[in-house]
Amino acid sequence: MSQMQAPQGAMKSVLHEQRAFPPHADFVAKTRIDAARLDAMRAEAAADPVGFWAELARKHLAWQTPFTQALDDSAAPNYRWFVDGRTNASVNCLDRHLGTRGDKPAIRFEGEGGDVRIWTYRELHAEVCRLANGLKSLGIAKGDRVVIYMPHSPEAVIAMQACARIGAIHSVVFGGFSSSSLRDRVIDAGARLVITADGGWRAGNIVELKKAVDEALSSGCEAVGKVIVFKRTAQAVGWKQGRDLWWHELLATQSAQCEPEWVEAEHPLFLLYTSGSTGKPKGVQHATGGYLLNATVTSLWVFDYQDSDVFWCTADVGWITGHSYVAYGPLSNGVTMMIYEGAPTVPDAGRFWKICQDHGVTIFYTAPTAIRALMKLGEEWPAKYDLSRLRLLGSVGEPINPEAWIWYHRVIGKEKLPIIDTWWQTETGAAMISPLPGAMPAKPGSCTQALPGIFVDVVDEAGVSIPSQEASGYLVITHPWPSMLRTVWGDNDRYVKTYFGQFADRQWTDEHGTRRMLYVAGDSVHRDADGYHWILGRVDDVLNVSGHRLGTMEVESALVSHPRVAEAAVVGRPHEVKGEAVFAFVVCKGPRPEGEEAASLAKELREHVGKQIGAIAKPDDVRFADNLPKTRSGKIMRRLLRSIAKGEEITQDISTLENPGIVAQLQGR
Ligand code: WT7
């Protein structure tokens, strides 16, 4: 990995945990997939990778028109799956359960204020149909884009499902994003309609979503004709006659039956914007059939669903995790899931554990950043609650440091529950590398091995597979899979370049006649002697702040849009709760601010970035300098800035710098 950039700011571990943790016998006795079954699945997938997925697609999804062709690779890397089949995601998630589980709770919801509401599959189906009919009454049809900007709530799921029901393409924008981020996404997607709420509850405050929508739509969003507003927080909101409609008024007159729009498997189900190393966030486009298949089977395999489970994935629907493991995967499998609206520390640090107790949560899936935050609050909080219904724990979003893993295992898992660490991305649509909890031992900090049907490899700088078992290099996925992104919305070149461009010369046709290309994940990885994978971090200029992806360039653009800023460079530094924090080096127009002035400008810049992007992007550190460290050709030496941000000794050769004298100032000396 000599040429490879060091991972940005991955948490350093002080605990060297070498143990492997096999699943407890009680768990193995009841598991859906044990070690022998896993071996058999892997063998089936290896013998016929495409046939493996085709069989699962027939078994786990309901088709209106069965497909005859599983994979079309003629335009690789624009792979297409189940091409001539027709299906509908909302039928798979709702209608097919009505006969057997109509009265089973689909969603158990708790608001931040403690309000509880339970939706059965039948009730959820009816509400989705009402909204779908409402959308149709507003002229929304197959292929139209609908932006959803909602609190984390059953209604957000209903909105997604209603779009899917009529073939409209949803694009959920996380409610924590600013009005200006929302506007960019509305424009890029060419949305015709926005579904929002007056507000949502977060840490005791109202997040004013409708207000942000009004700001976003104030310029450049001409295609948006209507805004549907769900009433949640009930404060007074601005209202544009003719454009804005209350959700409850629209739905009051709609029928609870809505014929689904049967769509081709490749019909886009949704767009979800995510950060890359260059340019604006890109609209990752997912296809109905393939996406739903992986969301469905990974839920079943990785979470080992049983009919009696209450599954809680804490991710907001604004992220891919909230798509695959809130809005689609659990419903497709007919389990009961938990949705909690608010902050983990309201009214106190025991909230998550109280929810687990009160709602009988059996499977709990969250992010390392949440585990670290809860760990810091003390063991007395989980100790107050009965967590005995829990049987499986999960982690996602970033590498989990062994300290957090061991705490999770000991304090929440009572040293008995398996922990699954799932590696995947917005682009992969569903978990790719993860243990199957009843089939293999876990190792703290490792996401273990690729799921059946997923083929990953570790390659060197040239894209050549590293032959030794123990290897470090670029993580690639070597075979297409059903839930892979189909393209970047409106920019297929960017899709091809970003994900398949780096090793484009390494394509081949395999023994089954499939055209293979290397999908470059953008992560560096270590594979150990047991074939377990350890994600080291991103190899590009993408940060992972509290499990959320953030492009350094986006933050830099936000900073330079402030009138005082001439130039900015953003890097990550390790942070004990967030994993990585945003560190900004800023050059001002005019003299470099110092003392009081520096402190107040730093504060102003933080707010400015919050307004431009959203609170998650606010820099933790802002350091002012007269200049940035540049080579004689004018390139900013980011690696040096990373070392400075981490407070490391400078080992790089700074003699090639145009301005070596700047280093001490950048170090804050
Ligand atoms: C990036 C993708 C997958 C949903 C949440 C994030 C990092 C994700 C893990 C994990 C180590 C992980 C990677 C990846 N990542 N899960 N279990 N172990 N790293 O989705 O926003 O698209 O970010 O998150 O760096 O590339 P995303």
XYZ file of C-alpha atoms and ligand atoms in Angstrom:
696
model
C 0.000 0.000 0.000
C 3.012 2.240 -0.399
C 1.429 4.804 -2.710
C -1.914 4.536 -1.040
C -3.063 7.407 1.089
C -3.205 6.614 4.735
C -6.753 6.322 6.019
C -7.954 9.757 7.018
C -8.539 9.593 10.690
C -9.598 6.125 11.681
C -9.781 5.738 15.440
C -6.623 4.441 16.967
C -7.263 1.629 19.318
C -5.492 1.278 22.619
C -7.052 -2.105 23.215
C -5.502 -4.923 21.253
C -8.226 -7.478 21.123
C -7.103 -10.684 19.475
C -9.888 -13.002 20.561
C -12.475 -14.491 18.256
C -16.005 -14.740 19.668
C -17.964 -17.768 18.472
C -21.745 -17.536 18.649
C -23.344 -18.871 21.821
C -24.817 -22.375 21.585
C -28.323 -21.065 22.394
C -28.163 -18.817 19.378
C -26.753 -21.471 17.072
C -29.510 -23.885 18.071
C -32.194 -21.576 16.643
C -30.378 -19.851 13.823
C -31.678 -19.747 10.278
C -28.199 -20.235 8.830
C -25.590 -22.308 10.622
C -22.014 -22.946 9.512
C -22.934 -25.901 7.309
C -25.717 -23.990 5.590
C -23.384 -21.038 5.032
C -20.832 -23.336 3.388
C -23.523 -24.760 1.150
C -24.741 -21.293 0.139
C -21.220 -20.189 -0.671
C -20.671 -23.277 -2.778
C -23.917 -22.676 -4.686
C -22.969 -19.055 -5.314
C -19.466 -19.960 -6.471
C -20.752 -22.606 -8.872
C -23.224 -20.239 -10.509
C -23.183 -16.653 -9.194
C -25.957 -15.355 -11.436
C -28.139 -18.437 -10.999
C -27.723 -18.113 -7.231
C -29.353 -14.658 -7.294
C -31.972 -15.704 -9.826
C -33.151 -18.479 -7.559
C -33.315 -16.159 -4.557
C -35.235 -13.596 -6.599
C -37.843 -16.224 -7.486
C -38.063 -17.450 -3.927
C -38.066 -14.189 -1.961
C -39.856 -11.685 -4.186
C -43.347 -11.615 -5.646
C -43.349 -10.949 -9.385
C -46.262 -9.864 -11.527
C -44.327 -11.023 -14.600
C -41.534 -13.506 -13.881
C -38.162 -12.672 -15.406
C -36.459 -14.969 -17.868
C -33.106 -13.190 -17.980
C -31.307 -12.761 -14.651
C -28.366 -10.585 -15.701
C -27.763 -8.403 -18.712
C -24.091 -7.454 -18.811
C -24.018 -6.240 -22.403
C -23.451 -2.633 -21.342
C -21.155 -3.348 -18.353
C -20.575 -1.661 -15.980
C -24.211 -0.652 -16.506
C -25.404 -4.056 -15.375
C -29.117 -4.839 -15.399
C -30.822 -7.535 -13.327
C -34.039 -9.506 -13.818
C -34.601 -7.294 -16.853
C -37.842 -8.641 -18.262
C -39.530 -9.175 -14.899
C -42.144 -6.833 -13.441
C -42.750 -6.255 -9.778
C -43.650 -3.587 -7.244
C -41.763 -2.894 -4.028
C -44.783 -1.861 -1.985
C -46.682 -5.031 -2.927
C -43.712 -7.027 -1.692
C -43.542 -5.073 1.543
C -47.267 -4.859 2.303
C -49.841 -6.703 0.196
C -48.183 -10.054 0.382
C -48.439 -10.060 4.185
C -52.102 -9.136 4.414
C -53.362 -12.700 4.191
C -51.108 -14.110 6.888
C -50.028 -11.154 9.026
C -52.548 -8.377 8.437
C -52.985 -7.769 12.150
C -49.343 -8.108 13.057
C -47.631 -4.852 14.020
C -45.458 -3.657 11.163
C -44.239 -0.545 12.974
C -44.031 0.303 16.648
C -43.402 4.010 16.836
C -42.320 6.148 19.758
C -41.955 9.898 19.459
C -39.387 11.840 21.392
C -42.122 13.109 23.710
C -43.173 9.548 24.527
C -46.213 9.244 22.239
C -46.586 5.653 21.049
C -48.389 4.436 17.961
C -48.571 0.953 16.498
C -49.311 0.288 12.837
C -50.393 -3.168 11.758
C -49.558 -4.363 8.264
C -53.175 -3.770 7.299
C -53.181 -0.209 8.643
C -49.886 0.570 6.998
C -51.113 -0.805 3.703
C -54.260 1.356 3.888
C -52.345 4.534 4.666
C -49.812 3.879 1.898
C -52.685 3.379 -0.536
C -54.362 6.602 0.579
C -51.208 8.608 0.071
C -50.492 6.861 -3.235
C -53.975 7.837 -4.421
C -53.361 11.355 -3.146
C -50.149 11.563 -5.165
C -51.978 10.356 -8.243
C -54.690 12.966 -7.707
C -51.950 15.593 -7.874
C -50.771 14.251 -11.210
C -47.733 12.352 -9.948
C -47.055 9.339 -12.142
C -44.492 6.637 -12.839
C -40.988 8.040 -13.202
C -41.697 11.398 -11.510
C -39.284 12.334 -8.749
C -40.601 13.082 -5.282
C -38.355 14.547 -2.602
C -39.132 13.426 0.956
C -37.868 15.674 3.758
C -39.429 14.279 6.902
C -38.735 13.520 10.540
C -37.732 9.927 11.269
C -41.281 8.602 11.438
C -43.747 6.024 10.128
C -45.005 8.728 7.765
C -41.579 8.938 6.119
C -41.790 5.194 5.450
C -45.377 5.603 4.235
C -44.245 8.334 1.847
C -41.490 6.102 0.435
C -43.837 3.150 0.063
C -46.517 5.313 -1.572
C -44.030 6.498 -4.188
C -42.955 2.916 -4.818
C -46.581 1.877 -5.187
C -47.176 4.215 -8.144
C -43.684 3.953 -9.644
C -42.639 7.464 -8.607
C -38.939 7.726 -7.739
C -38.336 8.971 -4.216
C -35.335 10.893 -3.063
C -35.202 11.181 0.701
C -33.193 14.098 2.042
C -32.077 13.729 5.660
C -33.987 16.218 7.855
C -30.677 17.449 9.316
C -29.575 18.845 5.972
C -29.916 22.574 5.431
C -32.349 24.275 3.067
C -29.530 24.910 0.646
C -28.538 21.212 0.536
C -32.210 20.408 0.083
C -32.486 22.858 -2.812
C -29.448 21.325 -4.588
C -31.036 17.883 -4.374
C -34.498 19.040 -5.449
C -32.974 20.700 -8.505
C -30.630 17.864 -9.434
C -33.407 15.299 -9.155
C -35.863 17.509 -11.062
C -38.455 16.806 -8.359
C -42.103 17.628 -9.065
C -43.316 17.301 -5.512
C -41.954 17.543 -1.963
C -43.360 15.667 1.013
C -42.427 17.196 4.338
C -43.742 17.876 7.847
C -44.224 21.083 9.758
C -41.418 19.886 12.000
C -39.888 17.025 13.939
C -38.807 16.701 17.562
C -35.095 16.498 18.258
C -33.447 16.978 21.645
C -36.485 18.871 22.902
C -36.505 21.298 19.978
C -38.582 21.548 16.851
C -36.632 20.988 13.653
C -38.461 23.346 11.319
C -38.681 21.271 8.189
C -41.462 23.205 6.431
C -39.555 26.436 6.910
C -36.490 24.891 5.282
C -38.625 23.649 2.384
C -39.998 27.180 1.870
C -36.446 28.551 1.797
C -35.234 25.832 -0.545
C -38.097 26.328 -2.975
C -37.724 30.115 -3.003
C -35.402 29.895 -6.009
C -34.566 27.513 -8.809
C -37.051 24.725 -8.026
C -39.707 25.602 -10.598
C -40.560 21.974 -11.333
C -42.032 21.560 -7.842
C -45.756 22.166 -8.126
C -47.010 20.829 -4.800
C -45.820 20.367 -1.233
C -47.552 17.877 1.058
C -47.161 18.732 4.749
C -47.637 16.203 7.529
C -48.651 17.840 10.802
C -46.364 16.716 13.604
C -45.213 19.603 15.777
C -48.205 21.895 15.149
C -46.449 25.258 15.391
C -47.551 27.968 12.946
C -45.971 27.556 9.524
C -45.828 29.649 6.367
C -48.320 28.564 3.732
C -48.295 29.046 -0.018
C -51.852 28.820 -1.332
C -52.198 26.554 -4.318
C -48.875 24.826 -3.620
C -49.088 23.561 -0.046
C -51.490 20.841 1.106
C -51.973 19.221 4.490
C -51.328 15.477 4.456
C -54.422 14.752 6.586
C -56.682 16.817 4.331
C -55.371 15.191 1.184
C -55.737 11.685 2.595
C -59.179 12.218 4.145
C -60.941 11.767 0.826
C -58.745 9.016 -0.640
C -59.574 5.353 -0.971
C -57.597 2.813 1.062
C -57.177 0.657 -2.030
C -54.695 1.555 -4.717
C -53.830 -0.686 -7.631
C -50.034 -0.916 -7.744
C -48.112 0.198 -10.798
C -46.204 -2.883 -11.931
C -42.772 -1.708 -12.992
C -39.891 -3.340 -14.803
C -37.300 -4.657 -12.359
C -34.856 -2.013 -13.558
C -37.262 0.859 -12.961
C -35.566 3.250 -10.510
C -36.945 2.816 -7.000
C -35.095 5.771 -5.537
C -32.256 8.242 -5.686
C -30.178 8.905 -2.610
C -27.577 11.648 -2.624
C -24.199 10.891 -1.151
C -20.835 12.619 -0.947
C -17.852 11.842 -3.078
C -14.349 13.225 -3.237
C -15.185 15.717 -5.963
C -18.077 17.953 -6.889
C -21.556 18.064 -5.460
C -23.185 15.040 -3.844
C -24.261 12.537 -6.447
C -27.658 10.949 -6.877
C -27.064 7.244 -6.389
C -29.766 5.468 -8.400
C -31.142 2.104 -7.289
C -33.324 -0.283 -9.292
C -36.533 -1.797 -7.927
C -36.004 -5.552 -8.301
C -32.326 -5.938 -7.538
C -32.326 -3.509 -4.657
C -35.320 -5.099 -3.014
C -33.839 -8.562 -3.385
C -30.635 -7.755 -1.510
C -32.446 -5.650 1.101
C -34.755 -8.629 1.685
C -32.290 -11.495 1.820
C -29.561 -9.678 3.735
C -32.168 -8.760 6.372
C -33.071 -12.387 6.644
C -29.510 -13.722 6.716
C -27.675 -11.098 8.703
C -30.411 -10.345 11.241
C -31.564 -13.944 11.293
C -35.212 -12.792 11.411
C -37.711 -14.962 13.244
C -41.416 -14.236 13.055
C -41.509 -13.040 16.668
C -38.693 -10.504 16.328
C -38.936 -6.812 17.069
C -36.198 -5.298 14.968
C -34.758 -1.874 15.677
C -32.401 -0.175 13.286
C -31.724 3.269 14.743
C -30.678 4.887 11.452
C -32.725 7.774 10.090
C -34.606 7.109 6.848
C -32.483 9.882 5.352
C -29.541 7.482 5.013
C -29.175 4.265 3.067
C -29.306 2.227 6.284
C -32.746 3.686 6.931
C -33.800 2.713 3.405
C -32.643 -0.894 3.405
C -33.201 -1.730 7.082
C -36.155 0.501 7.982
C -38.234 1.267 4.903
C -37.794 -1.922 2.869
C -35.938 -4.945 4.341
C -37.971 -5.492 7.532
C -41.336 -4.922 5.798
C -40.453 -7.151 2.896
C -39.855 -9.919 5.432
C -42.974 -9.169 7.452
C -41.250 -8.530 10.773
C -42.164 -5.917 13.365
C -39.849 -2.952 13.535
C -39.279 -0.136 15.946
C -39.010 3.511 14.904
C -37.923 6.126 17.420
C -38.094 9.750 16.398
C -35.679 11.570 18.635
C -32.339 11.880 20.391
C -30.826 9.014 22.442
C -30.399 11.198 25.527
C -33.918 12.610 25.892
C -35.140 12.771 28.601
C -32.046 10.970 29.890
C -29.215 8.667 28.875
C -31.377 5.579 29.355
C -33.790 6.303 26.501
C -32.546 3.677 24.022
C -32.503 0.972 26.681
C -35.936 1.945 27.943
C -37.252 1.642 24.380
C -35.656 -1.806 24.069
C -37.390 -2.831 27.283
C -40.796 -1.243 26.653
C -41.147 -2.426 23.066
C -39.531 -5.831 23.540
C -36.779 -5.158 21.015
C -34.981 -8.384 20.076
C -32.514 -7.149 17.442
C -30.718 -3.852 17.857
C -28.693 -2.327 15.011
C -26.838 0.956 15.447
C -23.623 2.827 14.634
C -20.301 2.765 16.492
C -20.587 6.489 17.167
C -23.836 5.879 19.073
C -22.262 3.010 21.005
C -19.302 5.190 22.002
C -21.593 8.029 23.059
C -23.760 5.677 25.151
C -20.675 4.002 26.593
C -19.415 7.372 27.843
C -22.681 7.962 29.683
C -22.038 5.007 31.955
C -23.138 1.443 32.566
C -25.723 2.493 35.118
C -28.108 3.496 32.329
C -28.501 0.153 30.563
C -28.438 -1.501 34.024
C -31.758 0.140 34.905
C -33.676 -1.669 32.169
C -34.658 -5.204 31.322
C -32.801 -6.019 28.125
C -33.473 -9.720 28.282
C -35.465 -9.847 25.060
C -32.415 -8.776 23.040
C -30.874 -11.646 21.102
C -28.704 -10.016 18.436
C -26.686 -6.799 18.147
C -25.393 -5.055 15.052
C -23.074 -2.261 13.989
C -22.756 -0.242 10.788
C -21.253 2.892 9.324
C -17.588 2.841 10.238
C -15.063 0.469 11.734
C -16.024 -0.305 15.318
C -13.110 0.135 17.682
C -12.487 -2.845 19.971
C -13.247 -0.826 23.135
C -16.739 -0.072 21.873
C -17.204 -3.638 20.619
C -16.234 -5.142 23.960
C -18.510 -2.753 25.855
C -21.413 -3.551 23.524
C -20.738 -7.257 23.981
C -20.350 -7.127 27.751
C -22.829 -4.475 28.882
C -25.618 -4.783 26.317
C -24.993 -8.324 25.108
C -24.265 -9.748 28.596
C -21.388 -11.629 26.925
C -23.884 -13.847 25.187
C -25.278 -12.067 22.169
C -23.625 -12.189 18.776
C -22.533 -8.884 17.239
C -22.633 -8.428 13.509
C -20.475 -5.710 11.988
C -21.854 -4.987 8.533
C -19.762 -3.283 5.858
C -21.570 -1.702 2.949
C -22.258 1.623 1.250
C -25.019 3.784 -0.188
C -23.924 2.427 -3.547
C -24.033 -1.264 -2.626
C -27.658 -0.982 -1.486
C -27.349 -3.674 1.170
C -24.811 -5.345 3.452
C -21.905 -6.879 1.538
C -19.364 -8.008 4.132
C -20.773 -9.225 7.423
C -20.824 -12.222 9.703
C -23.852 -14.459 9.699
C -24.433 -14.454 13.438
C -25.081 -18.151 13.944
C -22.515 -19.397 11.485
C -19.143 -17.947 12.378
C -17.098 -16.324 15.104
C -16.823 -12.533 15.255
C -13.596 -10.625 15.789
C -13.970 -7.165 17.337
C -13.279 -4.556 14.643
C -13.586 -6.889 11.672
C -16.607 -7.034 9.371
C -15.427 -10.602 8.630
C -16.308 -12.097 5.233
C -18.366 -11.378 2.145
C -21.958 -12.606 2.211
C -22.888 -15.507 -0.064
C -23.125 -14.331 -3.668
C -20.864 -11.321 -3.033
C -17.314 -11.584 -4.321
C -14.743 -9.193 -2.923
C -10.998 -8.964 -3.316
C -7.995 -7.002 -2.124
C -5.964 -5.509 -4.961
C -2.809 -3.464 -5.303
C -2.196 -0.073 -6.946
C -2.570 -1.594 -10.382
C -5.765 -3.427 -9.556
C -3.978 -6.771 -9.404
C -5.340 -9.265 -6.920
C -2.917 -9.816 -4.047
C -2.393 -13.572 -3.976
C -1.416 -14.038 -0.345
C -4.123 -14.699 2.216
C -2.870 -11.855 4.343
C -3.075 -8.708 2.272
C -3.639 -4.978 2.483
C -4.858 -2.849 -0.373
C -7.909 -1.551 -2.165
C -11.249 -3.210 -1.504
C -13.002 -4.171 -4.736
C -16.157 -6.120 -5.548
C -15.431 -8.337 -8.509
C -18.829 -9.597 -9.605
C -21.994 -7.554 -10.227
C -24.713 -7.982 -7.603
C -28.439 -7.205 -7.793
C -28.527 -4.174 -5.468
C -25.560 -2.355 -6.956
C -26.233 1.245 -7.911
C -27.269 1.528 -11.548
C -25.846 4.934 -12.297
C -25.351 8.416 -10.952
C -28.548 10.321 -11.709
C -28.013 12.406 -14.829
C -24.310 11.611 -15.068
C -23.512 8.108 -16.230
C -19.912 9.083 -17.040
C -19.411 9.931 -13.428
C -20.773 6.512 -12.493
C -18.400 4.714 -14.827
C -15.375 6.788 -13.808
C -15.965 6.873 -10.081
C -16.661 3.199 -9.517
C -15.113 1.360 -12.445
C -12.575 3.827 -13.842
C -9.582 3.192 -11.623
C -8.949 -0.371 -12.779
C -10.833 -0.236 -16.066
C -8.124 -2.206 -17.848
C -8.711 -5.196 -15.577
C -11.902 -6.557 -17.105
C -12.475 -10.106 -18.191
C -15.133 -12.587 -19.152
C -15.419 -15.403 -16.644
C -16.134 -19.105 -17.139
C -19.880 -18.441 -17.039
C -19.584 -15.831 -19.773
C -20.160 -12.898 -17.403
C -18.350 -9.660 -18.110
C -16.503 -8.835 -14.914
C -15.220 -5.419 -13.868
C -13.755 -4.192 -10.620
C -16.089 -2.046 -8.530
C -13.814 0.201 -6.459
C -15.332 0.802 -3.040
C -13.006 3.643 -2.068
C -11.941 1.888 1.140
C -8.607 0.374 2.047
C -8.755 -2.966 3.755
C -6.658 -5.604 5.452
C -7.423 -9.299 4.991
C -6.057 -11.451 7.780
C -4.877 -15.048 7.880
C -8.452 -16.268 8.424
C -9.750 -14.319 5.437
C -11.442 -11.765 7.708
C -11.639 -8.170 6.481
C -10.626 -5.123 8.506
C -11.654 -1.816 6.951
C -8.866 0.716 7.407
C -10.661 3.797 6.088
C -11.409 5.741 2.960
C -8.671 6.189 0.383
C -10.295 9.291 -1.091
C -11.136 12.734 0.268
C -14.247 11.504 1.977
C -14.660 11.806 5.734
C -16.769 9.608 7.964
C -18.221 11.795 10.707
C -20.465 9.878 13.107
C -20.997 7.266 10.416
C -22.035 9.926 7.882
C -20.208 10.527 4.668
C -18.912 13.985 3.995
C -16.756 15.211 1.122
C -13.896 17.484 2.198
C -14.510 19.506 -0.944
C -18.125 20.184 -0.025
C -17.046 21.641 3.302
C -14.297 23.646 1.598
C -16.792 25.098 -0.906
C -19.101 26.010 1.951
C -16.247 27.774 3.762
C -15.051 29.781 0.757
C -18.609 30.943 0.123
C -18.201 33.057 3.274
C -17.114 36.618 2.416
C -14.120 36.574 4.802
C -12.609 33.333 3.481
C -10.034 33.312 0.709
C -9.051 29.659 0.810
C -9.771 26.594 2.908
C -8.568 23.013 3.257
C -10.491 20.440 5.234
C -9.195 17.158 6.652
C -10.360 14.650 9.236
C -8.942 14.079 12.671
C -9.705 11.203 15.037
C -12.515 11.929 17.486
C -13.431 9.702 20.390
C -17.177 9.746 19.782
C -17.642 10.806 16.154
C -14.840 8.600 14.860
C -13.708 11.436 12.698
C -14.124 15.185 13.128
C -13.895 17.986 10.575
C -10.720 20.073 10.873
C -10.612 23.235 8.731
C -7.542 25.257 7.850
C -8.656 28.698 6.698
C -6.903 31.577 4.968
C -8.786 34.844 5.310
C -9.040 37.789 3.006
C -7.072 40.561 4.723
C -5.054 40.057 7.899
C -5.129 36.738 9.750
C -7.573 37.004 12.663
C -6.134 36.417 16.128
C -7.392 36.115 19.705
C -11.022 37.183 20.254
C -11.542 37.936 16.595
C -10.334 34.483 15.576
C -12.638 32.835 18.105
C -15.695 34.725 16.953
C -14.948 34.244 13.257
C -14.402 30.520 13.842
C -17.833 30.382 15.457
C -19.354 32.281 12.555
C -17.752 29.926 10.030
C -19.084 26.902 11.875
C -22.603 28.316 11.712
C -22.079 29.207 8.083
C -21.132 25.636 7.194
C -24.136 24.418 9.186
C -26.381 26.658 7.113
C -24.765 25.652 3.843
C -24.728 21.888 4.396
C -26.153 20.840 7.749
C -25.044 20.526 11.361
C -23.034 17.333 10.776
C -20.597 19.255 8.578
C -19.693 21.940 11.123
C -15.934 21.911 11.698
C -14.839 21.017 15.224
C -11.608 22.893 14.672
C -10.967 26.008 12.635
C -7.356 27.114 12.378
C -6.422 30.354 10.645
C -3.182 30.726 8.746
C -1.594 33.158 6.319
C -1.364 30.445 3.714
C -1.808 26.725 3.120
C 1.153 24.388 2.666
C 1.689 24.187 -1.077
C 4.166 22.489 -3.316
C 5.935 24.617 -5.916
C 3.353 23.487 -8.450
C 0.646 24.942 -6.195
C -0.797 21.687 -4.839
C -1.984 21.696 -1.260
C -0.138 19.065 0.778
C -3.111 17.402 2.375
C -1.112 14.654 3.943
C 0.820 17.224 5.919
C -2.424 18.883 7.018
C -3.731 15.519 8.179
C -0.656 14.981 10.330
C -0.991 18.469 11.764
C -4.696 17.949 12.512
C -3.864 14.736 14.345
C -1.165 16.560 16.294
C 1.447 14.135 14.988
C 5.150 14.715 14.663
C 5.833 15.926 11.124
C 7.775 13.251 9.305
C 7.032 14.371 5.757
C 9.686 16.117 3.755
C 8.640 19.757 3.829
C 11.590 21.009 1.814
C 9.512 20.717 -1.372
C 7.064 23.230 0.032
C 6.810 26.629 -1.538
C 6.455 28.038 1.978
C 7.967 25.719 4.641
C 7.750 28.512 7.185
C 3.982 28.130 7.304
C 4.109 24.775 9.089
C 4.638 26.150 12.591
C 1.709 28.527 12.126
C -0.530 25.719 10.889
C 0.414 23.759 13.988
C -0.921 26.650 16.005
C 2.475 27.481 17.442
C -18.635 4.032 3.924
C -19.971 4.075 3.251
C -23.507 1.384 5.014
C -24.378 2.326 5.588
C -23.774 3.459 6.308
C -22.691 4.207 5.588
C -17.770 3.077 5.863
C -19.658 1.531 6.485
C -18.646 0.087 7.745
C -18.203 -0.962 8.615
C -16.040 -0.109 8.410
C -17.694 1.008 7.284
C -16.885 2.719 4.701
C -17.808 2.847 3.508
N -18.364 1.900 6.502
N -19.840 0.435 7.236
N -19.039 -1.875 9.127
N -16.892 -1.019 8.897
N -16.391 0.909 7.608
O -22.944 4.346 4.214
O -22.551 6.787 3.906
O -22.468 5.215 1.954
O -20.656 5.225 3.691
O -18.802 3.898 5.328
O -15.835 3.637 4.618
O -17.139 3.082 2.296
P -22.194 5.438 3.395
